[in-house]
């Protein structure tokens, strides 16, 4: 670096005992009247050779020369005067910035470079009899030409990093030594920053750390010099063969390098990590890929399988992430090996399953990936990965199960269940819930692919919009991960509970011209039979999923062939009247006892799901032939649009929930057996068997879990189904049933005068209990008297 040499000398005049500043000098004029003397200050800066200069570098300080003389005609030198120099960021030595003028009126201070570079102003002040005298001078603080290297003894080796060893064992370490010197070869007294890195550290295989640090280190490390010297520790990590180290002076252009040789290592373990896509909620879950030429969005035909090669197997402790889980690759106990060649094979290649790469080389994390491409036959396979150790011992591992299938739901593979079909109290209470669970399999009986969207609609109440199989349940359902091919949503009781139109046609148990119970002779009250449409408080929940139709694979070739039998599906709809058809288009088809006009009225509000978006209900038939065509992924490409279609459609299912009444709104009726129809009565005769019917006014049985208690008092006792004064039973969930809940009861007299009664109590699952009816007891055995005792009834009857 060249220096600009020059002399800056200036004289500043001021009056009245004040101070002034200028290019290098200053004074206060004397006052002849008062005989007060002032001083003149002259400033210059010189280099170590005594040449004037304004440049101060980190390696070459400058000398500030301060000359003080009287402001008189003879300009006598002022000796023994304390002068003070200050600066913004230049370093003045001594640190207090003060010096004493000698006999020639001269004082000297050293100006050094600090941590900041650039122009700075040195200000010098002194006290004269006439007041404070001030002078200033400018200097340029610059970084000197510094060199990076290391000291070997007393010799400086430029451009090289000193290493305690340049031949390391695998995972070994070495101390890297560095020095920063000026042009004269003298260690820099100023603090310098040095950045260390290497080829392996930048790829995550090696690291650097400060001396004394016990951590794993960092990819790059910045260290500070002390008296021009610095050191750090290099960790070879999983780097093998060799590595090139580089040190760079942060505030300069000097670098130093070194190379190390690192011994290799032997791999001793190979393990399975993960597969994409993965199903089952963990890394051991199966993977499903679509048959060749049947894939689509969300249904890939290729799976990527990842294995790992380590020095030794990882022993996982409770709380440690497993292979494939977040954080596993960062475990300190995991020792990955890079550069290991791994060979791959399939346990089953039926139908043309292929490996897109039969071998691979592990990366810096010890990972290697193989891709599996589906064939055209539904089957499953496993990938095996292996390598040979240096002792010629083979190490091998197996992947999870990879299933080759359509992954699409098929119409006969959709199953729906509810946690409660007869939802207790849903007629009277908002917020009662039932969990609706859907299970889906594809054509080959394999659970459908994770993430298959299932859509829900409900006739009454509220229901979550959708769920994703194997991924997530509905918004309000269990937040946990559902099983493969399965997901759930919540149905919740609220308005609406009745049809908007034709409410006057809703069937009830009241005495009217439409009431007809074939099981007993009563003209009103609970009936064990279906009273027909319009049924009150029965909500049809409709489930739709994009999938394919069912067909019979007559020749077993795995695809649909022309002429093979299949189930043609029209567009899906919500079946309000439960007649199995879209009533506004193809109905009514309600079975007895529903009158035709009631069936039509019950189905008048049915809505279809317009899958093809044409605005009309479609039966999915060819308009030219009037015949349906198979829709599904197994329609061969050469048959698409000819005798089948690869376009998908909605597969569907439905479930009916009954919004049952609270206990206080239940009714009870008895029918005497063995009469057919049963004789409806409110009096129970001794020795006779009775059917007891319990329902609400819409003839719906009590909700699941409702408790019914039959309590006998006075001259009445229950003898069937067991001998007791009080019989309690719990109503089960009557899946798919309509009509009143039915149980049997027989009573006998106790001999206590005054007759008696059977009181019927109902208790909700919430604990509320209500009396819903009672029966009188007749102790006269009009039927089946005991032949050994004419005053008793035969208790051996069933």
Tab-separated table of N, CA, C and O in Angstrom, residues 424 660-661 663 666 702-708 729-732 762-765:
chain	number	residue	atom	x	y	z
A	424	UNK	N	-79.704	-41.008	21.663
A	424	UNK	CA	-80.540	-40.700	22.838
A	424	UNK	C	-80.743	-39.201	23.036
A	424	UNK	O	-79.786	-38.433	23.077
A	660	UNK	N	-84.073	-39.883	18.882
A	660	UNK	CA	-84.999	-40.424	19.879
A	660	UNK	C	-85.351	-39.384	20.938
A	660	UNK	O	-84.634	-38.405	21.154
A	661	UNK	N	-86.496	-39.661	21.607
A	661	UNK	CA	-87.019	-38.724	22.598
A	661	UNK	C	-86.362	-38.924	23.950
A	661	UNK	O	-85.857	-40.006	24.277
A	663	UNK	N	-86.577	-39.321	28.073
A	663	UNK	CA	-87.414	-40.256	28.829
A	663	UNK	C	-88.813	-39.700	29.088
A	663	UNK	O	-89.808	-40.425	29.025
A	666	UNK	N	-91.567	-40.496	26.404
A	666	UNK	CA	-91.816	-41.868	25.968
A	666	UNK	C	-93.206	-42.325	26.396
A	666	UNK	O	-93.791	-41.801	27.348
A	702	UNK	N	-86.779	-46.000	22.355
A	702	UNK	CA	-85.913	-45.157	23.189
A	702	UNK	C	-84.474	-45.178	22.676
A	702	UNK	O	-84.042	-46.121	22.007
A	703	UNK	N	-83.738	-44.129	23.006
A	703	UNK	CA	-82.351	-44.045	22.596
A	703	UNK	C	-81.491	-45.113	23.233
A	703	UNK	O	-81.810	-45.665	24.301
A	704	UNK	N	-80.369	-45.427	22.550
A	704	UNK	CA	-79.437	-46.430	23.067
A	704	UNK	C	-78.992	-46.057	24.476
A	704	UNK	O	-78.634	-44.917	24.748
A	705	UNK	N	-79.058	-47.040	25.378
A	705	UNK	CA	-78.626	-46.817	26.752
A	705	UNK	C	-79.711	-46.361	27.693
A	705	UNK	O	-79.473	-46.227	28.906
A	706	UNK	N	-80.924	-46.119	27.175
A	706	UNK	CA	-82.029	-45.742	28.071
A	706	UNK	C	-82.358	-46.918	28.983
A	706	UNK	O	-82.425	-48.065	28.542
A	707	UNK	N	-82.576	-46.629	30.257
A	707	UNK	CA	-82.893	-47.670	31.239
A	707	UNK	C	-84.393	-47.691	31.502
A	707	UNK	O	-85.001	-46.651	31.791
A	708	UNK	N	-84.994	-48.891	31.391
A	708	UNK	CA	-86.418	-49.079	31.698
A	708	UNK	C	-86.535	-49.912	32.969
A	708	UNK	O	-85.866	-50.942	33.111
A	729	UNK	N	-83.905	-53.055	32.834
A	729	UNK	CA	-83.185	-53.464	31.636
A	729	UNK	C	-82.762	-52.226	30.851
A	729	UNK	O	-83.331	-51.147	31.011
A	730	UNK	N	-81.740	-52.394	30.033
A	730	UNK	CA	-81.196	-51.289	29.231
A	730	UNK	C	-81.533	-51.508	27.765
A	730	UNK	O	-81.326	-52.601	27.224
A	731	UNK	N	-82.030	-50.467	27.132
A	731	UNK	CA	-82.397	-50.552	25.724
A	731	UNK	C	-81.117	-50.545	24.884
A	731	UNK	O	-80.302	-49.628	25.010
A	732	UNK	N	-80.945	-51.552	24.027
A	732	UNK	CA	-79.755	-51.553	23.165
A	732	UNK	C	-79.913	-50.574	22.012
A	732	UNK	O	-80.974	-49.993	21.804
A	762	UNK	N	-88.578	-44.665	33.030
A	762	UNK	CA	-87.512	-44.563	32.023
A	762	UNK	C	-86.467	-43.570	32.502
A	762	UNK	O	-86.810	-42.506	33.023
A	763	UNK	N	-85.210	-43.922	32.328
A	763	UNK	CA	-84.113	-43.053	32.747
A	763	UNK	C	-83.171	-42.809	31.563
A	763	UNK	O	-82.677	-43.733	30.931
A	764	UNK	N	-82.941	-41.506	31.263
A	764	UNK	CA	-82.002	-41.148	30.206
A	764	UNK	C	-80.580	-41.505	30.620
A	764	UNK	O	-80.275	-41.667	31.808
A	765	UNK	N	-79.657	-41.559	29.615
A	765	UNK	CA	-78.257	-41.817	29.956
A	765	UNK	C	-77.676	-40.675	30.779
A	765	UNK	O	-76.682	-40.842	31.469
